[in-house]
Amino acid sequence: MLSWEQVQEFKSRGFLKGDVILSEDAVDGLREELDRVLTDQSENKPVLSRNLLQRSAPMGDQVAMEISQDETVIQVVNIWMASERFLAHAAHPQICQEVAQLTASATLRVWHDQVQYKPPIIGGPTFWHQDHPAWPVLQPADLVSAWVALDDATIDNGCMWMVPGSHRWGDVGQFLQTDLETYQPYLTDPAVLPQGAEVVAVPFEIKKGQVGYHHCLMWHGAYPNRSDRKRRAIAVHYMPGHIRYVPKGEHVMGAFIDVAPGSILTGEAFPVVYHAEVG
Ligand SMILES: O=C(O)CCC(=O)C(=O)O
């Protein structure tokens, strides 16, 4: 359970470090499951498993050309569909209770999960982005993600970086740009930012088994991994109970949506992982 001060910190900064919530054994169990899925040994399959850096969007051709062929960020979307252990992780009682506090919601559904694995030396960057503009089918922008490290995530192996307060600037309506020398974010047209907004990124180092929370409008990105250590993590993107489906844009999870436009986004592919009895 989060304290009142922690909830206020999240509201103001848009991200928050939580507890170490997974034991060594639990982390080992998830790592084994990840290996099983990545080596195609699981009976059921995730929705996607790919090297994120082998596609051009949303990086743009220019950036794609400047990224070396070897750079790799393995992304596995909805590993919970391939692994009971990852499904149980998505329903982790402490994480769900804390996300329920951060979203002020009595119900949570999983929008989707994703592993991001940056291998040693060749692990590529995470380009600066906001999550919600990539999820146009969901309204309003009230989702919160729980990112749990499966290795210590530090600056040298590509921990995420955050821009404090940026979730309060809304959807900035353009791709965030990544400076490929400094891996810091910038905007092509900074005039869209509210007066006084300062783009200052800070590292968000997370210990193995620890959880970090971020709001779906938070500006975030990560350096490449040039260390000799892996950087594996599982993020679960949680929908509070009031999130509705809006038929707009495209997303890989779109194929799983079968509710009418304007309805609460329910369905087997979006399991309820938390429900508090109110009253
Ligand atoms: O793991 C990363 O480097 C990026 C993850 C991310 O963008 C997210 O969880 O929203």
Coordinates of C-alpha atoms and ligand atoms in Angstrom, one line a residue:
M1 CA 0.0 0.0 0.0
L2 CA 1.3 3.5 -0.9
S3 CA 1.4 6.3 1.6
W4 CA -0.5 9.6 1.0
E5 CA 2.9 11.3 0.3
Q6 CA 3.7 8.7 -2.4
V7 CA 0.4 9.2 -4.1
Q8 CA 1.0 13.0 -4.1
E9 CA 4.5 12.5 -5.4
F10 CA 3.1 10.4 -8.3
K11 CA 0.4 13.0 -9.0
S12 CA 3.1 15.7 -9.2
R13 CA 5.9 13.9 -10.9
G14 CA 4.1 11.3 -12.9
F15 CA 6.3 8.4 -11.8
L16 CA 7.2 6.7 -8.5
K17 CA 9.5 4.1 -7.2
G18 CA 7.8 1.3 -5.3
D19 CA 9.0 -1.6 -3.2
V20 CA 11.0 -4.6 -4.1
I21 CA 8.0 -6.8 -4.6
L22 CA 9.5 -9.9 -6.1
S23 CA 11.7 -12.4 -4.2
E24 CA 14.9 -13.8 -5.9
D25 CA 12.9 -17.0 -6.6
A26 CA 10.0 -15.1 -8.2
V27 CA 12.4 -13.2 -10.4
D28 CA 14.2 -16.5 -11.4
G29 CA 10.8 -18.0 -12.2
L30 CA 9.9 -15.2 -14.5
R31 CA 13.3 -15.2 -16.2
E32 CA 12.9 -18.9 -16.9
E33 CA 9.4 -18.4 -18.3
L34 CA 10.8 -15.6 -20.5
D35 CA 13.5 -17.9 -21.9
R36 CA 10.9 -20.5 -22.6
V37 CA 8.7 -18.1 -24.5
L38 CA 11.7 -16.6 -26.4
T39 CA 12.9 -20.0 -27.5
D40 CA 9.4 -20.8 -28.7
Q41 CA 8.8 -23.6 -26.2
S42 CA 5.5 -22.4 -24.7
E43 CA 2.4 -24.0 -26.0
N44 CA 0.5 -20.7 -26.1
K45 CA 2.1 -17.7 -27.8
P46 CA 2.3 -14.0 -26.9
V47 CA 0.7 -11.5 -29.2
L48 CA 4.1 -10.2 -30.5
S49 CA 7.8 -11.1 -30.1
R50 CA 10.2 -9.0 -32.1
N51 CA 13.2 -6.7 -32.2
L52 CA 11.6 -3.3 -31.7
L53 CA 14.5 -1.7 -33.6
Q54 CA 13.9 -3.6 -36.8
R55 CA 11.0 -1.5 -37.8
S56 CA 11.1 2.1 -38.8
A57 CA 7.9 3.5 -37.2
P58 CA 7.7 5.4 -34.9
M59 CA 11.4 6.3 -35.1
G60 CA 11.2 7.8 -38.6
D61 CA 13.5 6.8 -41.5
Q62 CA 16.3 9.2 -40.5
V63 CA 16.7 7.8 -37.0
A64 CA 16.3 4.2 -38.3
M65 CA 19.2 4.7 -40.6
E66 CA 21.4 5.9 -37.8
I67 CA 20.7 2.9 -35.6
S68 CA 23.2 0.1 -36.2
Q69 CA 21.9 -3.2 -37.6
D70 CA 22.9 -5.0 -34.5
E71 CA 21.0 -2.9 -32.0
T72 CA 18.4 -5.0 -30.3
V73 CA 15.5 -4.4 -28.0
I74 CA 13.4 -7.6 -27.7
Q75 CA 9.8 -6.7 -27.1
V76 CA 7.3 -9.4 -26.1
V77 CA 3.7 -8.2 -26.0
N78 CA 1.2 -10.1 -23.8
I79 CA 3.5 -12.7 -22.5
W80 CA 0.7 -13.4 -20.0
M81 CA -1.1 -15.2 -22.8
A82 CA 1.8 -17.6 -23.0
S83 CA 2.7 -18.0 -19.4
E84 CA 0.5 -18.5 -16.3
R85 CA 3.4 -17.1 -14.2
F86 CA 3.3 -13.8 -16.0
L87 CA -0.5 -13.8 -15.7
A88 CA -0.1 -14.2 -12.0
H89 CA 2.4 -11.4 -12.0
A90 CA -0.1 -9.1 -13.7
A91 CA -2.5 -9.8 -10.8
H92 CA 0.2 -9.3 -8.2
P93 CA -1.8 -8.1 -5.2
Q94 CA 0.5 -5.3 -4.0
I95 CA 1.1 -3.9 -7.4
C96 CA -2.7 -4.0 -8.2
Q97 CA -3.6 -2.4 -4.9
E98 CA -1.1 0.4 -5.5
V99 CA -2.1 1.0 -9.1
A100 CA -5.7 1.1 -7.9
Q101 CA -4.6 3.9 -5.4
L102 CA -2.8 5.8 -8.2
T103 CA -5.7 5.6 -10.6
A104 CA -8.3 6.0 -7.8
S105 CA -10.2 3.0 -9.3
A106 CA -11.9 0.0 -7.7
T107 CA -11.3 -2.1 -10.9
L108 CA -8.3 -2.8 -13.0
R109 CA -8.0 -4.5 -16.3
V110 CA -4.8 -5.3 -18.2
W111 CA -4.6 -3.4 -21.5
H112 CA -1.4 -5.3 -22.3
D113 CA 1.9 -6.3 -20.9
Q114 CA 5.3 -6.1 -22.4
V115 CA 8.7 -7.4 -21.7
Q116 CA 11.5 -5.2 -22.9
Y117 CA 14.9 -7.0 -23.0
K118 CA 18.1 -5.1 -23.9
P119 CA 20.9 -7.7 -24.3
P120 CA 24.4 -6.9 -23.1
I121 CA 26.5 -4.6 -25.4
I122 CA 24.0 -4.5 -28.3
G123 CA 21.0 -3.5 -26.3
G124 CA 19.5 -0.5 -28.2
P125 CA 17.9 2.7 -26.9
T126 CA 14.2 3.2 -26.1
F127 CA 13.2 6.2 -28.1
W128 CA 11.5 9.0 -26.1
H129 CA 7.8 8.7 -26.2
Q130 CA 4.5 9.0 -24.4
D131 CA 2.5 5.8 -24.1
H132 CA -1.1 7.1 -24.5
P133 CA -0.7 8.6 -28.0
A134 CA 0.2 5.1 -29.1
W135 CA -3.0 3.8 -27.5
P136 CA -5.6 6.0 -29.3
V137 CA -8.3 3.4 -28.8
L138 CA -8.4 4.0 -25.1
Q139 CA -10.0 7.1 -23.4
P140 CA -9.4 8.9 -21.1
A141 CA -5.7 9.0 -20.7
D142 CA -5.8 7.6 -17.1
L143 CA -3.7 4.4 -17.4
V144 CA -0.8 3.6 -15.1
S145 CA 2.0 1.1 -15.9
A146 CA 3.9 -1.0 -13.4
W147 CA 7.4 -1.7 -14.6
V148 CA 9.3 -4.4 -12.7
A149 CA 13.0 -5.0 -13.2
L150 CA 14.2 -8.6 -13.8
D151 CA 17.8 -7.3 -13.6
D152 CA 19.1 -4.3 -11.7
A153 CA 18.3 -1.5 -14.2
T154 CA 21.0 1.2 -13.9
I155 CA 22.2 4.0 -16.2
D156 CA 24.9 1.8 -17.8
N157 CA 22.5 -1.0 -18.8
G158 CA 19.7 1.2 -20.0
C159 CA 17.3 2.1 -17.2
M160 CA 14.4 4.3 -18.1
W161 CA 14.7 8.1 -17.8
M162 CA 11.7 10.3 -17.0
V163 CA 10.9 14.0 -17.4
P164 CA 9.2 14.9 -14.0
G165 CA 5.9 16.6 -14.4
S166 CA 5.6 15.9 -18.2
H167 CA 2.4 13.9 -17.8
R168 CA 0.7 17.2 -16.9
W169 CA 1.5 18.7 -20.3
G170 CA -1.0 16.4 -22.0
D171 CA -0.6 14.7 -25.4
V172 CA 1.9 17.0 -27.0
G173 CA 0.6 16.0 -30.5
Q174 CA 4.0 15.2 -32.1
F175 CA 6.6 12.5 -31.7
L176 CA 9.1 13.2 -29.0
Q177 CA 12.5 13.4 -30.5
T178 CA 15.6 11.6 -29.2
D179 CA 19.0 13.2 -29.6
L180 CA 21.2 10.2 -30.7
E181 CA 24.3 11.6 -29.1
T182 CA 23.0 12.3 -25.6
Y183 CA 19.8 10.2 -25.7
Q184 CA 18.0 13.2 -24.2
P185 CA 14.5 14.2 -25.4
Y186 CA 13.5 17.3 -27.3
L187 CA 10.5 18.6 -29.4
T188 CA 10.7 19.8 -33.0
D189 CA 8.1 22.4 -32.0
P190 CA 8.6 23.3 -28.3
A191 CA 6.0 26.0 -28.6
V192 CA 3.3 23.5 -27.7
L193 CA 4.6 23.1 -24.2
P194 CA 2.8 25.0 -21.4
Q195 CA 4.6 28.1 -20.1
G196 CA 7.3 27.2 -17.6
A197 CA 7.6 23.6 -18.7
E198 CA 11.2 22.4 -18.4
V199 CA 12.4 19.4 -20.2
V200 CA 14.8 17.9 -17.8
A201 CA 15.2 14.1 -17.8
V202 CA 16.2 12.2 -14.7
P203 CA 17.3 8.5 -14.5
F204 CA 14.8 6.0 -13.0
E205 CA 17.1 3.3 -11.7
I206 CA 15.1 0.2 -10.5
K207 CA 16.5 -2.7 -8.5
K208 CA 15.9 -6.3 -9.5
G209 CA 12.4 -7.3 -8.3
Q210 CA 11.4 -3.6 -7.6
V211 CA 8.4 -1.9 -9.2
G212 CA 8.4 1.6 -10.8
Y213 CA 5.1 3.2 -11.7
H214 CA 4.5 5.7 -14.5
H215 CA 1.5 7.6 -15.9
C216 CA 0.6 7.0 -19.6
L217 CA 1.4 10.6 -20.6
M218 CA 4.8 10.6 -19.0
W219 CA 7.7 11.3 -21.3
H220 CA 10.1 8.4 -21.0
G221 CA 13.0 6.8 -22.8
A222 CA 16.2 4.8 -22.2
Y223 CA 19.9 4.7 -23.2
P224 CA 21.3 1.7 -25.0
N225 CA 22.8 -1.1 -23.0
R226 CA 26.6 -1.1 -23.5
S227 CA 27.3 -3.0 -20.3
D228 CA 28.0 -6.7 -20.0
R229 CA 24.7 -7.2 -18.1
K230 CA 21.3 -8.0 -19.4
R231 CA 18.4 -5.5 -18.8
R232 CA 15.1 -7.4 -18.7
A233 CA 11.9 -6.0 -17.4
I234 CA 8.2 -6.7 -17.4
A235 CA 5.8 -3.7 -17.7
V236 CA 2.0 -4.2 -17.2
H237 CA -0.2 -1.4 -18.5
Y238 CA -3.3 -1.2 -16.3
M239 CA -6.7 0.3 -17.3
P240 CA -8.8 1.7 -14.5
G241 CA -12.4 0.5 -14.7
H242 CA -13.7 3.6 -16.6
I243 CA -11.6 3.2 -19.7
R244 CA -13.7 3.1 -22.9
Y245 CA -13.0 1.9 -26.4
V246 CA -12.8 4.6 -29.1
P247 CA -12.3 3.4 -32.7
K248 CA -9.4 5.6 -33.6
G249 CA -6.0 4.7 -35.0
E250 CA -4.4 1.3 -34.9
H251 CA -2.9 -0.9 -32.3
V252 CA -1.9 -4.6 -32.2
M253 CA -4.5 -5.2 -29.5
G254 CA -7.2 -3.8 -31.7
A255 CA -7.8 -7.3 -33.1
F256 CA -8.9 -8.5 -29.7
I257 CA -11.5 -5.7 -29.1
D258 CA -15.1 -6.8 -29.6
V259 CA -17.1 -4.2 -27.6
A260 CA -19.1 -1.4 -29.3
P261 CA -17.5 2.0 -29.7
G262 CA -17.9 4.0 -26.5
S263 CA -18.2 1.0 -24.3
I264 CA -16.1 0.1 -21.3
L265 CA -13.2 -2.0 -22.7
T266 CA -13.9 -5.5 -21.4
G267 CA -13.2 -8.9 -22.8
E268 CA -11.2 -12.0 -22.3
A269 CA -8.1 -10.4 -23.7
F270 CA -8.3 -7.6 -21.1
P271 CA -8.6 -9.6 -17.8
V272 CA -9.8 -8.0 -14.6
V273 CA -6.9 -8.4 -12.2
Y274 CA -8.3 -6.3 -9.4
H275 CA -11.7 -5.5 -8.0
A276 CA -12.3 -3.9 -4.6
E277 CA -15.6 -4.3 -2.9
V278 CA -16.8 -0.8 -2.2
G279 CA -18.9 0.0 0.8
Ligands
LIG1 O1 11.6 -0.9 -20.9 C1 11.8 0.1 -21.5 O2 12.9 0.6 -21.8 C2 10.6 1.0 -22.0 C3 9.3 0.5 -21.5 C4 8.2 1.5 -21.8 O3 8.3 2.3 -22.6 C5 7.0 1.3 -20.9 O4 6.9 0.5 -20.1 O5 6.1 2.2 -21.2

